Amino acid sequence: MTSTTSAGQERKAPGRPRSAQADEAILDAVLALMAEGQSAAAVSIESVAAKAGVGKATIYRRWPNKEALLIDAVRCMKGPLPALGGVSAREDLIALVTANRSNRAREYGIVTACLLPELQRDPELNRMHQAVMEPRRERMREILRRGVETGEFRADLDIHLTVLMLSGPSMMLGMFGDATGVPEQDFPEKLVDALLRGASA
Amino acid sequence: MTSTTSAGQERKAPGRPRSAQADEAILDAVLALMAEGQSAAAVSIESVAAKAGVGKATIYRRWPNKEALLIDAVRCMKGPLPALGGVSAREDLIALVTANRSNRAREYGIVTACLLPELQRDPELNRMHQAVMEPRRERMREILRRGVETGEFRADLDIHLTVLMLSGPSMMLGMFGDATGVPEQDFPEKLVDALLRGASA
């Protein structure tokens, strides 16, 4: 299915050379428009084409509709899932939190939040968004369950709550940056270790 | 300063009866427009007036400009800071997390995120937003510092990181709800206790 193929992968477009450069310009344009404060509803194929400096046909050759394009833009901000070392659950969690923090973390929080009303209105868009998010959540749950099995984590660990405790601070730091008082430097390691150690004396 | 007075408080408007009902309809209209996916830039005094069923003059009597109105809407979603019992830092944290979770938690995440591009563009709006957020962050920091002093929390607690670990999951649960797999029921208590205990075996 071409609509959910990320920009970095080969697309089947017989007879047409794929242009990674155009893909990137188009996805950058989507993110720029949404990070400027345009709602998902307000972003149009026309405005994306104008911003990216390409024709509308170039966009429609790659994505069947606006919704597929928006979700692909969210996916690109997230980047690929990392290969996990498996040495310890702690190290795998740090690797995954690091991978989820793209250099577009701020845009990611804004774009995702501004997509939410659209996701609620449009079940197909919501399904596509879940298809992007769910593998990352499941990867994190897998690491946590393995850590419980090996005895690295407590046996009564609340898996879903812990996923939220790893992803929520990360999203908020991306959105508010310096105002949080938390430096980006070594954030994934500090977060994971704070979560493991606990705040109690 | 009338512009930052929340809807529930008295305003100085000599000779004019204050109408809490109109205030509420206006603030509800702002939230509804933004939660529908309108960016802060796209929301206008005109669109708010139309949605609230009041005249533009009614809005301008209460708020000097659109920015003051948007910030007031964010403040109203947060509700008042709770009185803290002070029995334990744990109980005070639970009370504060509970108070920060209004029944408009979902709208709050969306509206705040969609405000971010505006905040970056407009220093005065950013200052007003900080004036809403900072007392809540500071209240949480106070509780954490007191917990460190009394020996309830570990001596080397990272205060800023811990604030992020309490507010980030809360914001994300508000935005994504059921998709997180985390029930709303008893969330503040579960979050605080998970943070205190730690995930390590």
PDB file of C-alpha atoms in Angstrom, chain A:
ATOM      1  CA  MET A   1       0.000   0.000   0.000  1.00  0.00           C
ATOM      2  CA  THR A   2       1.751   3.140  -1.181  1.00  0.00           C
ATOM      3  CA  SER A   3      -0.128   5.465   1.155  1.00  0.00           C
ATOM      4  CA  THR A   4       1.612   4.289   4.289  1.00  0.00           C
ATOM      5  CA  THR A   5       5.082   3.843   2.848  1.00  0.00           C
ATOM      6  CA  SER A   6       7.553   6.174   4.538  1.00  0.00           C
ATOM      7  CA  ALA A   7       9.646   8.535   2.458  1.00  0.00           C
ATOM      8  CA  GLY A   8      12.785   6.506   2.960  1.00  0.00           C
ATOM      9  CA  GLN A   9      11.424   3.339   1.374  1.00  0.00           C
ATOM     10  CA  GLU A  10      11.003   2.278  -2.232  1.00  0.00           C
ATOM     11  CA  ARG A  11       7.615   2.915  -3.769  1.00  0.00           C
ATOM     12  CA  LYS A  12       6.134   1.019  -6.684  1.00  0.00           C
ATOM     13  CA  ALA A  13       5.713   3.628  -9.394  1.00  0.00           C
ATOM     14  CA  PRO A  14       6.428   1.789 -12.651  1.00  0.00           C
ATOM     15  CA  GLY A  15       7.996   3.949 -15.321  1.00  0.00           C
ATOM     16  CA  ARG A  16       8.554   6.861 -12.958  1.00  0.00           C
ATOM     17  CA  PRO A  17      11.819   7.524 -11.203  1.00  0.00           C
ATOM     18  CA  ARG A  18      11.182   7.976  -7.482  1.00  0.00           C
ATOM     19  CA  SER A  19      12.391  11.303  -6.215  1.00  0.00           C
ATOM     20  CA  ALA A  20      13.431  11.144  -2.567  1.00  0.00           C
ATOM     21  CA  GLN A  21      14.163  14.849  -2.724  1.00  0.00           C
ATOM     22  CA  ALA A  22      10.598  15.720  -3.700  1.00  0.00           C
ATOM     23  CA  ASP A  23       9.261  13.355  -1.022  1.00  0.00           C
ATOM     24  CA  GLU A  24      11.300  15.148   1.575  1.00  0.00           C
ATOM     25  CA  ALA A  25      10.310  18.627   0.420  1.00  0.00           C
ATOM     26  CA  ILE A  26       6.647  17.619   0.521  1.00  0.00           C
ATOM     27  CA  LEU A  27       6.821  16.090   4.001  1.00  0.00           C
ATOM     28  CA  ASP A  28       8.828  19.084   5.266  1.00  0.00           C
ATOM     29  CA  ALA A  29       6.128  21.376   3.874  1.00  0.00           C
ATOM     30  CA  VAL A  30       3.393  19.489   5.761  1.00  0.00           C
ATOM     31  CA  LEU A  31       5.314  19.722   9.025  1.00  0.00           C
ATOM     32  CA  ALA A  32       6.159  23.390   8.471  1.00  0.00           C
ATOM     33  CA  LEU A  33       2.513  24.293   7.793  1.00  0.00           C
ATOM     34  CA  MET A  34       1.266  22.419  10.863  1.00  0.00           C
ATOM     35  CA  ALA A  35       4.067  23.668  13.120  1.00  0.00           C
ATOM     36  CA  GLU A  36       3.155  27.194  12.046  1.00  0.00           C
ATOM     37  CA  GLY A  37      -0.200  26.587  13.667  1.00  0.00           C
ATOM     38  CA  GLN A  38      -2.318  25.402  10.739  1.00  0.00           C
ATOM     39  CA  SER A  39      -4.772  22.768  11.832  1.00  0.00           C
ATOM     40  CA  ALA A  40      -4.890  19.432  10.037  1.00  0.00           C
ATOM     41  CA  ALA A  41      -8.247  20.489   8.643  1.00  0.00           C
ATOM     42  CA  ALA A  42      -6.734  23.689   7.219  1.00  0.00           C
ATOM     43  CA  VAL A  43      -3.764  22.026   5.522  1.00  0.00           C
ATOM     44  CA  SER A  44      -4.599  21.320   1.888  1.00  0.00           C
ATOM     45  CA  ILE A  45      -2.821  19.566  -0.951  1.00  0.00           C
ATOM     46  CA  GLU A  46      -2.712  23.017  -2.607  1.00  0.00           C
ATOM     47  CA  SER A  47      -0.980  24.684   0.346  1.00  0.00           C
ATOM     48  CA  VAL A  48       1.498  21.809   0.670  1.00  0.00           C
ATOM     49  CA  ALA A  49       2.299  21.942  -3.056  1.00  0.00           C
ATOM     50  CA  ALA A  50       2.863  25.705  -2.882  1.00  0.00           C
ATOM     51  CA  LYS A  51       5.077  25.424   0.198  1.00  0.00           C
ATOM     52  CA  ALA A  52       7.096  22.518  -1.223  1.00  0.00           C
ATOM     53  CA  GLY A  53       7.433  24.131  -4.646  1.00  0.00           C
ATOM     54  CA  VAL A  54       5.985  21.135  -6.484  1.00  0.00           C
ATOM     55  CA  GLY A  55       2.856  20.542  -8.515  1.00  0.00           C
ATOM     56  CA  LYS A  56      -0.245  18.938  -6.975  1.00  0.00           C
ATOM     57  CA  ALA A  57       0.162  16.011  -9.374  1.00  0.00           C
ATOM     58  CA  THR A  58       3.569  15.260  -7.845  1.00  0.00           C
ATOM     59  CA  ILE A  59       1.880  14.864  -4.456  1.00  0.00           C
ATOM     60  CA  TYR A  60      -1.005  12.761  -5.756  1.00  0.00           C
ATOM     61  CA  ARG A  61       1.452  10.417  -7.502  1.00  0.00           C
ATOM     62  CA  ARG A  62       2.891   9.590  -4.064  1.00  0.00           C
ATOM     63  CA  TRP A  63      -0.067   9.815  -1.673  1.00  0.00           C
ATOM     64  CA  PRO A  64      -3.699   9.015  -2.508  1.00  0.00           C
ATOM     65  CA  ASN A  65      -5.114  11.791  -0.299  1.00  0.00           C
ATOM     66  CA  LYS A  66      -4.321  14.403   2.320  1.00  0.00           C
ATOM     67  CA  GLU A  67      -4.871  12.036   5.230  1.00  0.00           C
ATOM     68  CA  ALA A  68      -2.266   9.550   3.977  1.00  0.00           C
ATOM     69  CA  LEU A  69       0.171  12.437   3.564  1.00  0.00           C
ATOM     70  CA  LEU A  70      -0.410  13.745   7.120  1.00  0.00           C
ATOM     71  CA  ILE A  71       0.140  10.342   8.694  1.00  0.00           C
ATOM     72  CA  ASP A  72       3.278   9.789   6.636  1.00  0.00           C
ATOM     73  CA  ALA A  73       4.597  13.117   7.924  1.00  0.00           C
ATOM     74  CA  VAL A  74       3.982  12.015  11.527  1.00  0.00           C
ATOM     75  CA  ARG A  75       5.707   8.706  10.816  1.00  0.00           C
ATOM     76  CA  CYS A  76       8.764  10.466   9.370  1.00  0.00           C
ATOM     77  CA  MET A  77       9.121  12.621  12.495  1.00  0.00           C
ATOM     78  CA  LYS A  78       9.268   9.479  14.573  1.00  0.00           C
ATOM     79  CA  GLY A  79      12.021   7.892  12.501  1.00  0.00           C
ATOM     80  CA  PRO A  80      12.636   4.129  12.340  1.00  0.00           C
ATOM     81  CA  LEU A  81      12.352   1.802  15.319  1.00  0.00           C
ATOM     82  CA  PRO A  82      15.861   1.086  16.652  1.00  0.00           C
ATOM     83  CA  ALA A  83      17.489  -2.323  16.751  1.00  0.00           C
ATOM     84  CA  LEU A  84      17.661  -3.250  20.422  1.00  0.00           C
ATOM     85  CA  GLY A  85      20.799  -4.645  21.999  1.00  0.00           C
ATOM     86  CA  GLY A  86      19.025  -6.746  24.554  1.00  0.00           C
ATOM     87  CA  VAL A  87      21.901  -6.486  27.054  1.00  0.00           C
ATOM     88  CA  SER A  88      19.514  -5.104  29.644  1.00  0.00           C
ATOM     89  CA  ALA A  89      15.933  -3.838  29.637  1.00  0.00           C
ATOM     90  CA  ARG A  90      17.282  -0.541  30.985  1.00  0.00           C
ATOM     91  CA  GLU A  91      19.567  -0.065  27.967  1.00  0.00           C
ATOM     92  CA  ASP A  92      16.803  -1.000  25.541  1.00  0.00           C
ATOM     93  CA  LEU A  93      14.443   1.527  27.141  1.00  0.00           C
ATOM     94  CA  ILE A  94      17.076   4.268  26.817  1.00  0.00           C
ATOM     95  CA  ALA A  95      17.607   3.339  23.146  1.00  0.00           C
ATOM     96  CA  LEU A  96      13.880   3.461  22.454  1.00  0.00           C
ATOM     97  CA  VAL A  97      13.298   6.784  24.267  1.00  0.00           C
ATOM     98  CA  THR A  98      16.285   8.187  22.342  1.00  0.00           C
ATOM     99  CA  ALA A  99      14.889   6.954  19.018  1.00  0.00           C
ATOM    100  CA  ASN A 100      11.484   8.480  19.788  1.00  0.00           C
ATOM    101  CA  ARG A 101      13.119  11.884  20.371  1.00  0.00           C
ATOM    102  CA  SER A 102      13.742  13.068  16.839  1.00  0.00           C
ATOM    103  CA  ASN A 103      15.244  16.476  16.188  1.00  0.00           C
ATOM    104  CA  ARG A 104      11.665  17.381  15.316  1.00  0.00           C
ATOM    105  CA  ALA A 105      10.322  16.571  18.775  1.00  0.00           C
ATOM    106  CA  ARG A 106       8.740  19.985  19.147  1.00  0.00           C
ATOM    107  CA  GLU A 107       6.938  19.783  15.804  1.00  0.00           C
ATOM    108  CA  TYR A 108       5.926  16.236  16.621  1.00  0.00           C
ATOM    109  CA  GLY A 109       4.077  17.265  19.780  1.00  0.00           C
ATOM    110  CA  ILE A 110       2.360  20.147  18.028  1.00  0.00           C
ATOM    111  CA  VAL A 111       1.401  18.226  14.903  1.00  0.00           C
ATOM    112  CA  THR A 112       0.148  15.216  16.865  1.00  0.00           C
ATOM    113  CA  ALA A 113      -1.925  17.396  19.175  1.00  0.00           C
ATOM    114  CA  CYS A 114      -3.368  19.374  16.283  1.00  0.00           C
ATOM    115  CA  LEU A 115      -4.240  16.105  14.524  1.00  0.00           C
ATOM    116  CA  LEU A 116      -6.307  14.850  17.476  1.00  0.00           C
ATOM    117  CA  PRO A 117      -9.589  16.542  16.534  1.00  0.00           C
ATOM    118  CA  GLU A 118      -9.217  15.138  12.996  1.00  0.00           C
ATOM    119  CA  LEU A 119      -8.486  11.670  14.356  1.00  0.00           C
ATOM    120  CA  GLN A 120     -11.694  11.750  16.329  1.00  0.00           C
ATOM    121  CA  ARG A 121     -13.708  12.806  13.294  1.00  0.00           C
ATOM    122  CA  ASP A 122     -12.136  10.440  10.786  1.00  0.00           C
ATOM    123  CA  PRO A 123     -11.987   6.713  11.718  1.00  0.00           C
ATOM    124  CA  GLU A 124      -9.756   5.842   8.730  1.00  0.00           C
ATOM    125  CA  LEU A 125      -7.214   8.528   9.691  1.00  0.00           C
ATOM    126  CA  ASN A 126      -7.342   7.285  13.275  1.00  0.00           C
ATOM    127  CA  ARG A 127      -6.662   3.740  12.098  1.00  0.00           C
ATOM    128  CA  MET A 128      -3.638   4.952  10.097  1.00  0.00           C
ATOM    129  CA  HIS A 129      -2.356   6.902  13.103  1.00  0.00           C
ATOM    130  CA  GLN A 130      -2.696   3.852  15.351  1.00  0.00           C
ATOM    131  CA  ALA A 131      -0.738   1.864  12.744  1.00  0.00           C
ATOM    132  CA  VAL A 132       2.134   4.330  13.190  1.00  0.00           C
ATOM    133  CA  MET A 133       2.000   4.550  16.988  1.00  0.00           C
ATOM    134  CA  GLU A 134       1.098   1.020  18.028  1.00  0.00           C
ATOM    135  CA  PRO A 135       4.367  -0.722  16.989  1.00  0.00           C
ATOM    136  CA  ARG A 136       6.321   1.768  19.137  1.00  0.00           C
ATOM    137  CA  ARG A 137       4.053   1.302  22.137  1.00  0.00           C
ATOM    138  CA  GLU A 138       4.194  -2.472  21.684  1.00  0.00           C
ATOM    139  CA  ARG A 139       8.010  -2.425  21.438  1.00  0.00           C
ATOM    140  CA  MET A 140       8.155  -0.548  24.734  1.00  0.00           C
ATOM    141  CA  ARG A 141       5.683  -2.949  26.353  1.00  0.00           C
ATOM    142  CA  GLU A 142       7.808  -5.901  25.134  1.00  0.00           C
ATOM    143  CA  ILE A 143      10.924  -4.474  26.768  1.00  0.00           C
ATOM    144  CA  LEU A 144       9.051  -3.863  30.015  1.00  0.00           C
ATOM    145  CA  ARG A 145       7.550  -7.366  30.066  1.00  0.00           C
ATOM    146  CA  ARG A 146      10.963  -8.899  29.396  1.00  0.00           C
ATOM    147  CA  GLY A 147      12.435  -6.806  32.247  1.00  0.00           C
ATOM    148  CA  VAL A 148       9.742  -8.165  34.560  1.00  0.00           C
ATOM    149  CA  GLU A 149      10.450 -11.750  33.423  1.00  0.00           C
ATOM    150  CA  THR A 150      14.206 -11.452  33.968  1.00  0.00           C
ATOM    151  CA  GLY A 151      13.665  -9.885  37.392  1.00  0.00           C
ATOM    152  CA  GLU A 152      15.237  -6.573  36.350  1.00  0.00           C
ATOM    153  CA  PHE A 153      11.894  -4.809  36.992  1.00  0.00           C
ATOM    154  CA  ARG A 154       9.432  -5.313  39.807  1.00  0.00           C
ATOM    155  CA  ALA A 155       6.958  -8.142  39.314  1.00  0.00           C
ATOM    156  CA  ASP A 156       3.870  -5.942  39.828  1.00  0.00           C
ATOM    157  CA  LEU A 157       4.931  -3.292  37.265  1.00  0.00           C
ATOM    158  CA  ASP A 158       1.970  -1.528  35.609  1.00  0.00           C
ATOM    159  CA  ILE A 159       3.047  -1.874  31.956  1.00  0.00           C
ATOM    160  CA  HIS A 160       0.628   0.652  30.390  1.00  0.00           C
ATOM    161  CA  LEU A 161       1.263   3.268  33.074  1.00  0.00           C
ATOM    162  CA  THR A 162       5.021   2.831  32.654  1.00  0.00           C
ATOM    163  CA  VAL A 163       4.773   3.355  28.879  1.00  0.00           C
ATOM    164  CA  LEU A 164       2.924   6.615  29.614  1.00  0.00           C
ATOM    165  CA  MET A 165       5.599   7.598  32.156  1.00  0.00           C
ATOM    166  CA  LEU A 166       8.300   7.140  29.514  1.00  0.00           C
ATOM    167  CA  SER A 167       6.523   8.781  26.576  1.00  0.00           C
ATOM    168  CA  GLY A 168       4.634  11.629  28.314  1.00  0.00           C
ATOM    169  CA  PRO A 169       7.664  13.484  29.755  1.00  0.00           C
ATOM    170  CA  SER A 170       9.440  13.037  26.435  1.00  0.00           C
ATOM    171  CA  MET A 171       6.555  14.575  24.480  1.00  0.00           C
ATOM    172  CA  MET A 172       6.201  17.440  26.955  1.00  0.00           C
ATOM    173  CA  LEU A 173       9.921  18.224  26.853  1.00  0.00           C
ATOM    174  CA  GLY A 174       9.708  18.312  23.069  1.00  0.00           C
ATOM    175  CA  MET A 175       6.795  20.726  23.201  1.00  0.00           C
ATOM    176  CA  PHE A 176       7.960  23.108  25.949  1.00  0.00           C
ATOM    177  CA  GLY A 177      11.738  22.722  25.776  1.00  0.00           C
ATOM    178  CA  ASP A 178      13.703  25.078  28.034  1.00  0.00           C
ATOM    179  CA  ALA A 179      10.601  26.225  29.936  1.00  0.00           C
ATOM    180  CA  THR A 180      10.576  22.820  31.660  1.00  0.00           C
ATOM    181  CA  GLY A 181      14.001  23.480  33.191  1.00  0.00           C
ATOM    182  CA  VAL A 182      15.082  20.017  31.966  1.00  0.00           C
ATOM    183  CA  PRO A 183      18.131  19.912  29.648  1.00  0.00           C
ATOM    184  CA  GLU A 184      17.985  17.780  26.472  1.00  0.00           C
ATOM    185  CA  GLN A 185      21.466  16.472  27.309  1.00  0.00           C
ATOM    186  CA  ASP A 186      21.271  12.833  28.481  1.00  0.00           C
ATOM    187  CA  PHE A 187      17.494  13.140  28.933  1.00  0.00           C
ATOM    188  CA  PRO A 188      16.614   9.541  27.903  1.00  0.00           C
ATOM    189  CA  GLU A 189      19.111   8.041  30.364  1.00  0.00           C
ATOM    190  CA  LYS A 190      18.082  10.370  33.196  1.00  0.00           C
ATOM    191  CA  LEU A 191      14.387   9.663  32.625  1.00  0.00           C
ATOM    192  CA  VAL A 192      14.792   5.895  32.557  1.00  0.00           C
ATOM    193  CA  ASP A 193      17.028   5.886  35.639  1.00  0.00           C
ATOM    194  CA  ALA A 194      14.670   8.169  37.585  1.00  0.00           C
ATOM    195  CA  LEU A 195      11.816   5.843  36.693  1.00  0.00           C
ATOM    196  CA  LEU A 196      13.765   2.770  37.760  1.00  0.00           C
ATOM    197  CA  ARG A 197      15.130   4.180  41.016  1.00  0.00           C
ATOM    198  CA  GLY A 198      11.965   5.866  42.247  1.00  0.00           C
ATOM    199  CA  ALA A 199      11.683   9.144  44.162  1.00  0.00           C
ATOM    200  CA  SER A 200      11.218   7.681  47.641  1.00  0.00           C
ATOM    201  CA  ALA A 201      14.079   8.052  50.098  1.00  0.00           C
TER     202      ALA A 201
END
